[in-house]
Amino acid sequence: MRLHYSLTLLASAVLLWTGTSASPTPGHHVVHEKRSSPPPAWTKQERADGNMRLPLRIGLKQRNLHHADEFLDSVSNPKSSKYASYWTAEDVADMFAPSDESISSVKLWLLESGIPASRVSVSPSKSWISVVNATVSEAEALLQTEYYTYEHYFGKKHIACESYSIPGHLSAGEHIDLIMPTLHFDAKVVPGRDDLSKRDAQTVQAGAAKNVGKNSGFLPKQGAHLNPQSIISQLEHCDTQIVPNCLRALYTFPPGFTAHPGNSYGIVEYTPQAYVPADLDMFFANFSKKQVGQRPILASIDGGIVQQEAQSFGYNGESDLDIEYAMSLIYPQTVTLYQVGDEVEGASFNNFLDALDASYCAYEGGDDPSQDAAYPDPLPGGYKGAEDCGKFKATNVISTSYGYNEADLTPAYEVRQCHEYMKLGLQGVTVLYSSGDNGVAGNGDQCIGSDGNYNNGTSGRFNPSFPGGCPYVTSVGATQVPTGTNIVLSLATGTQPEVACETVIYSGGGFSNVFEVPSYQAAAVSHYLTTYPPPYTAAQYNNSGKARAFPDVSANGANYVVAIDGGFSLVYGTSASSPTFGSVVTLINEARLNIGKKPVGFLNPALYAHPWVMNDVTQGTNPGCGTPGFNATAGWDPVTGLGTPNYLKMLGLFLALP
Ligand SMILES: *[C@@H]1O[C@H](CO)[C@@H](O)[C@H](O)[C@H]1NC(C)=O
Ligand SMILES: *[C@@H]1O[C@H](CO)[C@@H](O)[C@H](O)[C@H]1NC(C)=O
Ligand SMILES: *[C@@H]1O[C@H](CO)[C@@H](O)[C@H](O)[C@H]1NC(C)=O
Ligand SMILES: *[C@@H]1O[C@H](CO)[C@@H](O)[C@H](O)[C@H]1NC(C)=O
Ligand SMILES: *[C@@H]1O[C@H](CO)[C@@H](O)[C@H](O)[C@H]1NC(C)=O
């Protein structure tokens, strides 16, 4: 029986993933992955030149992934006797390495297809098989497909196909996960500097708002410029301006006072996003005087540089925001800046993951240049070093304020990437992602029309974010202090001062169309759907209670006072929420490390089991797609998750755990 996994309704490009549907007849090709049209912002052009070389690589199915939930639960569920007994990178690589049978089956297929063994290389991790010097014609014959050139809104070109086939026994036989480059368009979505320099900051934001700079889709939004004299210092004014002390008051955490050498906090930025050193100093001069002159520790991945030639809100807003707040909230601990990708080619989440995990790396250096976000970068002026594979250590907490729409990518691609976050969790790393800024709609307010294409957000299916829907990350939504609320009075009377963010942005939230509800979340989701049944249909979102829902938690995302390009501005976004939440987690890790315990690692099982360590947010909505969105309610909801952090209560919980 054919088991088509049809995602027709949800994808911008209509996706049909037939990864497990093949009839296992050796030699007979079956469609392995397919999309009906390129993702939004990409237009198909001419057929690719058959002699052009492609960095063809075959991702093998990993072993033991069906035990992934169990493994991760054992180190992150507070009830487990192995809580916080984290794995080493070697433990992880050994457990999930593909089988020798997968390797030999794929090698045999390549040999039978006329590719000599001398041109086939297996990565040391055994996860990828590369065909050295493959041409477009060879790939077309091998995969029974046609490659075309596609052009992105920002002018980048990409070689891709819209469907490919492989022998049935390899598709069905748990051997091949996915093949690249084929129909995955994630790479190079971060516009290069040359593209950006043609546009001013406003257009860059508008571009992101049209979902063309997908990775930049969560660019925070800029509000009013502030006169420095008008910056508030009293907590009474946290309804109009958020400064570090407002966050400390809201979430009851003190300034940091120790710097355990084992503690670390990483912020991920994609070039050409860059912080401006003078902006940090301007911020510190006002809010953290001892830090004037301090900078984050730079971890430059694939030639990542903190470029200073181009400056505008579009280039600096995200980085300045993330780094100013993370550095001042956790001081005297330090922040590591993972700056990913060179200025010419940019980078994708996979480049970052490759840098942390050699076993995920598609290349082992020296491979041919490619269309993809591959390093060394073949383009003029690009980074010529080898791609960074497993060269960087993961920090205890990693916060990323960039994201895709789930519908921009294929399920196979997303599932594979999601498993990397699971592996980081096994090693005790907390992975945080902003949940998105468009409520139930996707980046740029896009929703999914009945034809499967984006429809500019007036109606249609809700458009969840990725990796917000990956069950192995902690997705962070946004809240705000409503105008007129004095948080000092609220806190004194034990009233929740915050509601879901409805100023400039709406907290991203909803239900995944790809991932199943994880066990740690099932009861919370079921409680929400049965207690407050939303008046929407299954055509609008997966209402079965079986889909992974997000966000998991939230933190303030409105009115942040940020020094950008020499002046103070108000900034909005889940882009602010994630680094703030990560700062609180880092302070908790500090306290655990100081008494000889390990970092908290993957947080979700502990937080869903102990929701009272969060400040429940029960008001506000996250509109989108022509609807008011979901309601924040008592208990978990798909707007603000379990709520905002209560540091003192979280500290009590996590210090008591092994
Ligand atoms: C790949 O191509 C390069 C130059 O075109 C050549 O030097 C190299 O030997 C080729 N590699 C293999 C394994 O065929
Ligand atoms: C911020 O710095 C400026 C310039 O030094 C100063 O005028 C202003 O009073 C400061 N504001 C606060 C809240 O510290
Ligand atoms: C969405 O907006 C763009 C730009 O205005 C337009 O070209 C496109 O046709 C619109 N799509 C739909 C489905 O309305
Ligand atoms: C809803 O999500 C579950 C879990 O991922 C899936 O099994 C089910 O097919 C989805 N329902 C629809 C209508 O897509
Ligand atoms: C939100 O709450 C309002 C008022 O109780 C209700 O009318 C509406 O249906 C709710 N919306 C959702 C999505 O649950």
XYZ file of C-alpha atoms and ligand atoms in Angstrom:
728
model
C 0.000 0.000 0.000
C 1.380 3.365 -0.978
C 1.640 5.757 1.841
C 1.846 9.199 0.370
C 2.738 11.868 2.835
C 0.964 14.673 1.098
C 1.500 18.170 2.326
C -0.369 19.739 -0.526
C -2.218 22.242 1.556
C 0.581 23.640 3.533
C 3.416 24.344 1.274
C 4.242 27.443 -0.676
C 5.608 25.008 -3.031
C 3.277 22.085 -2.940
C 5.278 19.334 -1.375
C 4.785 15.679 -1.741
C 7.212 13.715 0.305
C 7.305 10.159 -0.774
C 10.317 9.244 1.276
C 8.738 6.115 2.670
C 6.337 5.330 -0.109
C 8.427 3.508 -2.619
C 7.767 0.017 -3.842
C 10.978 -1.831 -3.181
C 11.794 -3.071 -6.655
C 15.573 -2.953 -7.106
C 16.597 -0.738 -9.976
C 13.177 0.791 -10.460
C 13.239 4.492 -9.671
C 10.595 6.067 -7.475
C 10.076 9.720 -6.621
C 11.865 10.463 -3.360
C 11.101 14.165 -2.910
C 9.005 16.527 -5.005
C 7.670 20.064 -4.971
C 5.253 21.592 -7.472
C 6.779 25.033 -7.691
C 9.779 26.874 -6.322
C 9.395 28.602 -2.957
C 8.169 32.198 -2.942
C 10.772 34.728 -4.084
C 12.481 32.243 -6.413
C 11.776 32.228 -10.157
C 12.664 29.435 -12.499
C 14.922 30.313 -15.396
C 16.863 28.336 -17.980
C 17.959 24.706 -17.858
C 21.271 24.274 -16.044
C 24.383 23.669 -18.140
C 25.009 19.919 -18.181
C 28.755 20.331 -17.762
C 28.454 22.430 -14.662
C 29.714 20.733 -11.518
C 27.420 20.116 -8.582
C 28.481 19.227 -5.029
C 26.322 16.127 -5.147
C 25.918 14.471 -1.790
C 23.669 11.788 -0.492
C 22.470 11.984 3.075
C 22.144 8.539 4.590
C 19.491 7.558 7.065
C 20.844 7.555 10.551
C 20.391 4.586 12.826
C 18.460 4.573 16.108
C 16.542 7.762 15.466
C 13.389 5.961 16.535
C 14.907 5.976 20.022
C 15.678 9.711 19.903
C 12.788 10.817 22.110
C 13.607 8.170 24.683
C 17.317 9.104 24.750
C 16.626 12.813 25.101
C 13.942 12.232 27.709
C 16.380 10.220 29.805
C 18.728 13.206 30.210
C 16.148 15.992 30.361
C 13.093 14.612 32.144
C 13.322 15.544 35.828
C 11.867 12.129 36.715
C 14.668 10.259 34.977
C 17.477 8.746 37.046
C 19.864 9.911 34.319
C 18.761 13.563 34.424
C 21.668 15.781 33.286
C 23.890 12.755 32.554
C 24.800 14.151 29.186
C 26.383 12.350 26.259
C 29.691 13.190 24.654
C 29.866 14.164 20.990
C 31.420 10.728 20.333
C 28.546 8.941 22.096
C 26.142 10.826 19.849
C 28.049 10.172 16.631
C 28.378 6.442 17.383
C 24.728 5.992 18.284
C 23.323 7.581 15.131
C 25.920 6.785 12.458
C 24.292 5.210 9.383
C 24.718 1.472 8.932
C 27.416 -0.139 6.812
C 24.620 -1.677 4.783
C 23.347 1.788 3.807
C 26.817 2.790 2.716
C 27.397 -0.319 0.634
C 23.941 -0.159 -0.984
C 24.443 3.436 -2.097
C 27.987 2.759 -3.298
C 26.719 -0.162 -5.361
C 24.019 1.996 -6.940
C 26.557 4.663 -7.894
C 28.927 2.056 -9.332
C 26.145 0.428 -11.350
C 25.223 3.880 -12.632
C 28.707 4.331 -14.044
C 30.342 6.414 -11.346
C 33.770 4.971 -10.538
C 34.559 4.195 -6.919
C 37.459 6.648 -7.106
C 34.929 9.488 -7.277
C 32.831 8.333 -4.347
C 33.767 9.478 -0.873
C 32.199 8.694 2.472
C 32.421 11.337 5.177
C 34.320 10.294 8.333
C 31.022 10.471 10.197
C 29.541 8.099 7.577
C 26.485 10.359 7.271
C 27.117 11.575 3.750
C 28.341 10.041 0.521
C 29.713 12.591 -1.942
C 30.181 12.185 -5.668
C 33.380 14.080 -6.428
C 33.287 16.291 -9.542
C 29.689 15.351 -10.352
C 28.210 17.252 -13.277
C 24.639 18.372 -13.755
C 24.233 15.772 -16.539
C 25.419 12.975 -14.284
C 23.119 14.066 -11.490
C 20.203 14.305 -13.928
C 20.784 10.748 -15.119
C 21.284 9.401 -11.625
C 18.196 11.074 -10.183
C 16.010 11.064 -13.307
C 15.463 14.783 -13.069
C 16.216 18.100 -14.760
C 18.145 20.904 -13.104
C 17.279 24.544 -13.699
C 18.689 27.867 -12.639
C 16.493 29.773 -10.207
C 16.839 33.410 -9.370
C 16.047 34.873 -5.989
C 14.393 38.237 -5.441
C 17.736 39.542 -4.210
C 19.413 38.394 -7.411
C 21.153 35.246 -6.156
C 21.143 32.242 -8.459
C 20.650 28.677 -7.356
C 20.726 25.400 -9.266
C 17.877 23.125 -8.261
C 15.296 20.631 -9.434
C 11.713 20.201 -8.339
C 11.586 16.429 -8.000
C 14.029 13.532 -8.040
C 13.898 9.774 -8.081
C 16.086 7.027 -6.716
C 15.918 3.235 -6.882
C 12.960 1.951 -4.916
C 14.985 -0.296 -2.646
C 17.103 2.658 -1.494
C 14.123 4.897 -0.885
C 12.087 2.345 1.000
C 14.975 0.509 2.577
C 15.858 3.051 5.231
C 19.046 3.937 3.400
C 18.690 7.391 1.845
C 17.399 10.363 3.734
C 17.788 13.084 1.142
C 20.033 14.147 -1.711
C 21.469 17.611 -2.172
C 21.516 19.870 -4.055
C 18.013 19.095 -5.287
C 14.861 20.866 -4.230
C 16.044 22.471 -1.002
C 16.220 26.227 -1.260
C 17.361 27.201 2.190
C 20.863 28.201 1.308
C 21.836 31.713 0.383
C 18.637 33.210 1.647
C 20.560 35.620 3.769
C 21.091 38.380 1.288
C 24.707 39.180 0.631
C 25.980 42.637 1.336
C 26.049 43.623 -2.313
C 22.382 42.858 -2.585
C 21.604 44.702 0.571
C 23.646 47.758 -0.263
C 21.285 48.421 -3.123
C 18.503 48.903 -0.657
C 18.064 51.044 2.358
C 17.165 49.602 5.709
C 13.492 50.126 5.163
C 13.481 48.192 1.941
C 15.513 45.452 3.546
C 12.852 45.168 6.174
C 10.136 45.273 3.583
C 12.018 42.580 1.710
C 12.149 40.447 4.805
C 8.500 41.182 5.283
C 7.808 39.712 1.883
C 9.615 36.617 3.001
C 12.374 37.046 0.535
C 15.187 37.173 3.021
C 13.875 34.162 4.788
C 16.599 33.875 7.345
C 16.151 37.541 8.033
C 12.444 37.036 8.395
C 12.626 37.740 12.088
C 14.472 40.991 11.734
C 13.265 42.965 14.698
C 11.149 45.999 13.881
C 12.350 49.480 14.587
C 10.170 51.985 16.388
C 10.777 55.541 17.543
C 14.228 57.072 17.842
C 14.858 58.221 21.387
C 16.593 61.260 22.680
C 19.186 59.906 25.182
C 17.874 62.303 27.831
C 14.457 60.777 27.469
C 15.618 57.258 28.307
C 13.873 56.157 31.431
C 15.534 54.666 34.432
C 12.520 54.093 36.647
C 10.726 50.787 36.607
C 7.448 52.690 36.546
C 8.080 53.368 32.855
C 8.707 49.825 31.661
C 5.402 50.069 29.786
C 6.970 52.491 27.304
C 10.661 51.552 27.362
C 12.257 48.235 28.212
C 15.772 48.522 29.634
C 17.764 45.752 31.384
C 16.406 46.635 34.821
C 12.828 46.204 33.574
C 13.647 42.631 32.554
C 15.340 41.949 35.894
C 12.262 43.213 37.705
C 9.763 41.372 35.523
C 11.560 38.047 35.767
C 13.036 38.480 39.275
C 16.669 37.915 38.353
C 19.611 39.796 39.814
C 22.570 41.171 37.901
C 25.111 38.372 37.405
C 27.950 38.285 39.949
C 30.065 35.241 39.183
C 31.652 33.923 36.002
C 32.098 30.165 36.228
C 34.678 29.084 33.628
C 32.395 26.246 32.508
C 29.527 28.567 31.726
C 28.859 29.933 28.251
C 26.138 31.608 26.220
C 26.133 31.755 22.418
C 24.273 34.188 20.164
C 24.058 33.242 16.485
C 24.165 35.918 13.772
C 24.263 35.502 10.012
C 26.528 37.795 7.993
C 26.037 40.566 6.886
C 24.168 41.208 10.161
C 26.757 42.774 12.453
C 26.994 44.574 15.741
C 28.615 48.014 15.814
C 31.283 48.304 18.561
C 30.446 51.944 19.266
C 26.789 50.973 19.718
C 27.732 48.452 22.395
C 29.696 51.109 24.232
C 26.873 53.596 23.945
C 24.500 51.021 25.421
C 26.928 49.977 28.152
C 27.629 53.616 29.083
C 23.964 53.948 29.942
C 23.126 50.531 31.305
C 26.249 48.571 32.298
C 29.143 50.974 32.774
C 31.757 48.348 33.655
C 31.324 46.792 30.236
C 32.353 49.777 28.164
C 35.025 48.423 25.822
C 33.901 44.808 26.184
C 33.022 42.720 23.135
C 31.592 39.256 22.651
C 33.996 36.363 22.012
C 33.969 35.945 18.243
C 33.501 32.447 16.866
C 33.866 33.059 13.147
C 32.215 30.257 11.175
C 32.931 29.866 7.462
C 34.605 33.235 7.272
C 31.988 35.012 9.354
C 32.981 38.622 9.910
C 31.474 41.476 11.825
C 31.360 43.766 8.804
C 31.370 47.513 9.414
C 31.167 48.904 5.882
C 27.408 48.867 5.645
C 25.405 50.282 8.512
C 21.670 50.637 8.916
C 18.937 49.164 11.037
C 18.717 46.312 8.515
C 22.372 45.422 9.047
C 22.782 46.154 12.738
C 19.366 46.021 14.412
C 19.359 42.317 15.188
C 22.984 41.986 16.269
C 23.050 45.157 18.369
C 19.845 44.134 20.122
C 20.929 40.553 20.827
C 24.417 41.366 21.990
C 23.694 44.482 24.031
C 21.040 42.668 26.057
C 22.710 39.267 26.378
C 26.040 40.791 27.418
C 24.605 43.154 29.987
C 22.117 40.684 31.473
C 24.668 37.944 32.145
C 27.733 40.082 32.978
C 30.330 39.181 34.311
C 29.820 36.043 32.273
C 30.758 36.398 28.640
C 28.805 35.981 25.429
C 30.105 34.006 22.456
C 29.067 35.412 19.095
C 28.717 32.722 16.438
C 29.052 34.872 13.328
C 28.166 32.604 10.425
C 29.032 32.968 6.745
C 31.095 35.365 4.683
C 29.792 38.581 3.150
C 29.522 37.177 -0.332
C 27.566 33.986 0.132
C 25.931 34.184 3.532
C 24.974 30.954 5.257
C 22.137 28.753 6.427
C 21.363 27.019 9.727
C 23.140 23.961 8.337
C 26.431 25.842 8.069
C 26.136 26.626 11.752
C 25.215 23.064 12.680
C 28.082 21.712 10.587
C 30.469 23.885 12.544
C 29.318 22.330 15.826
C 28.951 18.756 14.654
C 31.473 17.177 12.324
C 29.145 14.239 11.880
C 26.568 16.534 10.280
C 28.982 18.187 7.925
C 28.300 17.685 4.277
C 31.881 18.307 3.263
C 35.194 17.415 4.718
C 37.034 20.270 3.110
C 38.450 20.441 -0.368
C 35.188 19.583 -2.109
C 34.241 21.434 -5.229
C 32.754 24.872 -5.035
C 28.989 24.845 -5.332
C 25.853 26.801 -5.808
C 24.886 26.048 -2.266
C 26.147 27.901 0.763
C 29.318 25.914 0.434
C 32.765 26.698 1.707
C 35.392 27.387 0.525
C 33.323 30.043 -1.247
C 33.991 29.971 -4.989
C 32.707 33.499 -5.538
C 35.090 36.436 -5.911
C 35.940 37.878 -2.530
C 34.449 34.900 -0.723
C 35.951 32.999 2.186
C 38.532 30.583 0.832
C 39.121 28.465 3.900
C 37.687 24.964 4.204
C 34.155 24.660 5.528
C 34.141 24.585 9.295
C 33.188 21.078 10.362
C 32.901 20.305 14.046
C 35.523 22.946 14.835
C 33.407 24.841 17.325
C 32.202 23.845 20.742
C 28.552 24.389 21.504
C 27.924 26.870 24.304
C 25.609 25.753 27.113
C 22.812 27.956 25.764
C 22.416 28.984 22.128
C 19.920 31.658 21.071
C 18.985 32.314 17.438
C 16.612 35.070 16.335
C 16.249 33.999 12.701
C 13.791 31.568 11.195
C 12.019 30.176 8.174
C 8.434 29.393 7.471
C 8.019 25.655 7.849
C 6.458 25.669 4.362
C 9.627 27.106 2.808
C 11.539 23.861 3.256
C 10.850 20.193 2.698
C 9.855 17.891 5.560
C 12.847 15.591 4.935
C 15.199 18.527 5.232
C 13.505 19.831 8.362
C 13.383 16.475 10.091
C 17.096 15.973 9.484
C 17.958 19.399 10.833
C 15.639 18.963 13.790
C 17.523 15.813 14.782
C 20.659 17.928 15.157
C 18.937 19.920 17.865
C 18.068 16.649 19.582
C 21.770 15.718 19.518
C 22.697 19.048 21.067
C 20.119 18.385 23.772
C 21.700 15.003 24.492
C 24.952 16.884 25.089
C 23.318 19.262 27.568
C 22.838 22.260 25.267
C 19.760 24.507 25.503
C 18.695 25.550 21.985
C 16.402 28.593 21.803
C 14.722 30.014 18.702
C 12.463 33.032 18.301
C 8.946 31.886 17.393
C 8.305 34.515 14.665
C 6.770 37.979 14.598
C 3.617 37.518 12.552
C 1.221 35.695 14.858
C -0.319 32.658 13.185
C 0.934 33.897 9.805
C 4.460 33.280 8.585
C 7.337 35.621 7.874
C 6.075 38.592 5.915
C 2.491 37.817 6.955
C 2.245 34.989 4.458
C -0.446 32.341 4.810
C -1.066 29.299 2.671
C -3.839 29.490 0.089
C -5.969 26.567 -1.041
C -3.677 26.193 -4.071
C -0.749 25.628 -1.734
C 0.866 28.964 -2.527
C 1.409 31.932 -0.273
C -1.468 34.382 -0.460
C -0.202 37.553 1.226
C -1.915 36.761 4.457
C -5.555 37.655 4.045
C -6.923 34.176 4.665
C -5.876 30.587 4.357
C -3.906 28.101 6.363
C -1.777 29.311 9.249
C 1.923 29.298 8.478
C 4.052 27.975 11.374
C 7.734 28.801 11.709
C 10.758 26.549 11.510
C 12.498 25.447 13.617
C 9.790 26.604 16.043
C 7.926 23.380 15.261
C 10.922 21.137 15.859
C 10.154 19.391 19.156
C 13.816 19.501 20.242
C 14.151 23.283 20.475
C 12.637 25.682 22.965
C 10.593 28.166 20.959
C 10.308 31.638 22.492
C 7.303 33.916 21.865
C 6.810 37.578 22.772
C 4.980 39.470 25.508
C 4.639 43.153 26.362
C 3.830 45.421 29.269
C 0.647 47.197 28.143
C 0.772 50.984 28.092
C -0.333 52.387 31.421
C 0.747 49.355 33.438
C 3.105 50.138 36.296
C 5.062 46.934 36.796
C 6.147 47.967 40.292
C 2.530 48.004 41.401
C 1.711 44.806 39.523
C 4.623 42.937 41.034
C 3.814 44.247 44.509
C 0.273 42.946 44.227
C 1.269 39.688 42.549
C -0.577 40.612 39.339
C 0.820 39.497 35.982
C 1.845 42.781 34.325
C 2.352 41.280 30.867
C 0.107 40.231 27.995
C 0.875 38.720 24.603
C 2.789 41.173 22.425
C 0.429 43.184 20.236
C 2.605 46.213 19.556
C 4.255 46.352 16.125
C 4.585 42.554 16.105
C 2.495 39.549 17.138
C 3.969 36.521 18.866
C 4.506 33.650 16.427
C 2.593 30.566 17.496
C 0.544 27.641 16.295
C 0.773 24.021 15.267
C 3.336 22.307 13.055
C 2.344 20.699 9.785
C 5.379 18.438 9.906
C 6.201 17.418 13.474
C 4.148 15.355 15.907
C 3.355 16.523 19.393
C 6.157 15.415 21.720
C 5.219 13.481 24.838
C 6.312 16.284 27.173
C 3.785 18.644 25.526
C 0.847 16.354 24.738
C -1.141 17.000 27.917
C -0.673 20.774 27.706
C -1.833 20.893 24.090
C -4.774 18.644 24.747
C -5.796 20.779 27.734
C -5.697 23.901 25.584
C -7.659 22.412 22.689
C -10.350 20.894 24.873
C -10.686 23.740 27.402
C -10.627 26.591 24.893
C -11.506 25.017 21.548
C -10.472 27.561 18.896
C -13.208 28.388 16.348
C -11.050 27.346 13.396
C -11.162 24.372 11.070
C -8.677 21.650 10.255
C -8.087 23.508 6.991
C -6.627 26.390 9.018
C -4.387 24.434 11.380
C -3.785 20.877 12.524
C -6.349 20.699 15.301
C -5.970 16.976 16.022
C -3.953 17.492 19.189
C -1.299 15.342 17.545
C 0.777 18.163 16.066
C 3.730 19.789 17.811
C 2.625 23.229 19.012
C 4.678 26.327 19.755
C 5.947 28.518 21.343
C 7.067 26.782 24.531
C 7.780 29.910 26.538
C 7.889 33.658 26.035
C 9.601 36.825 27.196
C 9.150 40.523 26.629
C 9.501 41.571 22.985
C 8.303 45.196 22.860
C 9.837 48.646 23.311
C 13.448 47.509 23.866
C 15.797 50.463 24.123
C 18.692 49.552 21.814
C 21.703 51.570 20.708
C 21.842 51.263 16.919
C 24.049 53.195 14.532
C 24.845 55.878 17.042
C 21.364 56.512 18.438
C 18.826 54.853 20.690
C 15.735 53.288 19.099
C 12.823 51.257 20.310
C 12.912 47.717 18.931
C 10.256 44.993 18.771
C 10.328 41.276 18.082
C 10.642 37.725 19.338
C 14.185 38.576 18.266
C 14.411 40.300 21.639
C 12.542 37.613 23.576
C 14.904 34.762 22.750
C 18.193 36.359 23.886
C 16.479 37.585 27.057
C 15.123 34.144 27.866
C 18.555 32.679 27.140
C 20.139 35.137 29.562
C 17.886 33.906 32.364
C 18.767 30.291 31.547
C 22.457 31.199 31.548
C 22.141 32.684 35.033
C 20.493 29.461 36.181
C 23.290 27.430 34.613
C 25.752 29.624 36.488
C 24.087 28.762 39.772
C 24.095 25.053 38.944
C 27.730 25.080 37.863
C 28.667 26.896 41.058
C 27.414 23.920 43.092
C 29.039 21.331 40.854
C 26.012 20.468 38.711
C 25.687 20.357 34.930
C 23.829 22.930 32.814
C 20.050 22.523 32.435
C 20.259 21.301 28.812
C 17.011 20.663 26.939
C 14.469 22.545 29.019
C 11.070 21.552 27.712
C 10.389 18.345 29.670
C 11.244 20.069 32.964
C 9.233 23.200 32.180
C 6.088 21.394 31.000
C 6.268 19.165 34.078
C 6.622 22.223 36.361
C 4.691 25.017 34.650
C 4.460 26.976 37.918
C 8.073 28.093 37.504
C 6.806 30.300 34.693
C 4.678 33.456 34.908
C 1.526 32.415 33.069
C 0.408 34.990 30.477
C -3.345 34.867 30.019
C -4.264 37.839 27.858
C -3.787 38.869 24.256
C -3.850 37.144 20.897
C -1.614 36.532 17.897
C -3.630 37.580 14.819
C -2.861 36.580 11.263
C -4.367 35.092 8.099
C -7.489 37.218 8.473
C -8.233 35.877 11.958
C -7.696 37.134 15.505
C -5.301 34.196 15.959
C -5.221 32.164 19.147
C -5.895 33.447 22.658
C -3.416 33.515 25.466
C -5.145 31.548 28.256
C -4.507 30.112 31.683
C -1.990 27.327 31.178
C 0.009 26.686 28.015
C -1.271 28.436 24.875
C -0.001 28.811 21.277
C 0.707 32.535 21.806
C 2.916 32.792 24.896
C 3.569 29.102 25.649
C 3.902 28.335 29.349
C 4.641 32.015 30.036
C 7.628 34.142 30.922
C 10.513 33.045 33.147
C 10.287 33.399 36.898
C 13.966 33.195 37.713
C 13.547 32.579 41.437
C 11.105 29.731 40.916
C 13.150 28.270 38.069
C 16.234 28.478 40.236
C 14.461 26.593 43.020
C 13.459 23.856 40.612
C 16.761 23.490 38.812
C 18.974 23.670 41.884
C 16.935 20.858 43.407
C 17.366 18.635 40.372
C 20.467 16.427 40.101
C 38.161 16.380 -9.856
O 38.517 17.362 -10.800
C 39.825 17.908 -10.596
C 40.066 19.044 -11.566
O 39.081 19.175 -12.503
C 40.859 16.825 -10.758
O 42.148 17.342 -10.531
C 40.575 15.729 -9.743
O 41.459 14.672 -9.917
C 39.146 15.219 -9.899
N 38.896 14.280 -8.803
C 38.496 13.028 -9.008
C 38.385 12.158 -7.800
O 38.181 12.606 -10.107
C 22.273 57.792 28.811
O 23.444 58.423 28.379
C 23.247 59.769 27.985
C 24.531 60.306 27.415
O 25.584 60.019 28.283
C 22.759 60.577 29.166
O 22.489 61.891 28.763
C 21.483 59.940 29.697
O 21.077 60.614 30.864
C 21.704 58.487 30.004
N 20.442 57.907 30.411
C 20.334 57.008 31.370
C 18.981 56.493 31.651
O 21.295 56.593 31.977
C 1.001 38.974 -3.265
O 1.576 40.249 -3.449
C 2.488 40.321 -4.543
C 3.146 41.671 -4.529
O 2.199 42.672 -4.319
C 1.744 40.014 -5.854
O 2.648 40.022 -6.928
C 1.113 38.639 -5.735
O 0.340 38.370 -6.883
C 0.226 38.548 -4.507
N -0.243 37.165 -4.361
C -1.513 36.882 -4.121
C -1.851 35.420 -4.023
O -2.368 37.735 -3.987
C -1.968 16.396 12.150
O -0.728 16.074 12.761
C -0.524 14.691 12.989
C 0.823 14.562 13.687
O 1.864 15.119 12.932
C -0.561 13.935 11.674
O -0.425 12.549 11.925
C -1.885 14.201 10.987
O -1.873 13.583 9.720
C -2.084 15.697 10.810
N -3.410 15.928 10.264
C -3.607 16.523 9.095
C -5.018 16.683 8.659
O -2.685 16.920 8.402
C -10.753 33.938 22.227
O -11.585 34.369 23.264
C -12.781 35.009 22.797
C -13.504 35.574 24.023
O -13.633 34.574 24.988
C -13.609 34.005 22.030
O -14.768 34.626 21.524
C -12.786 33.486 20.855
O -13.486 32.481 20.169
C -11.469 32.914 21.345
N -10.630 32.595 20.201
C -9.939 31.475 20.105
C -9.079 31.350 18.905
O -9.947 30.589 20.923
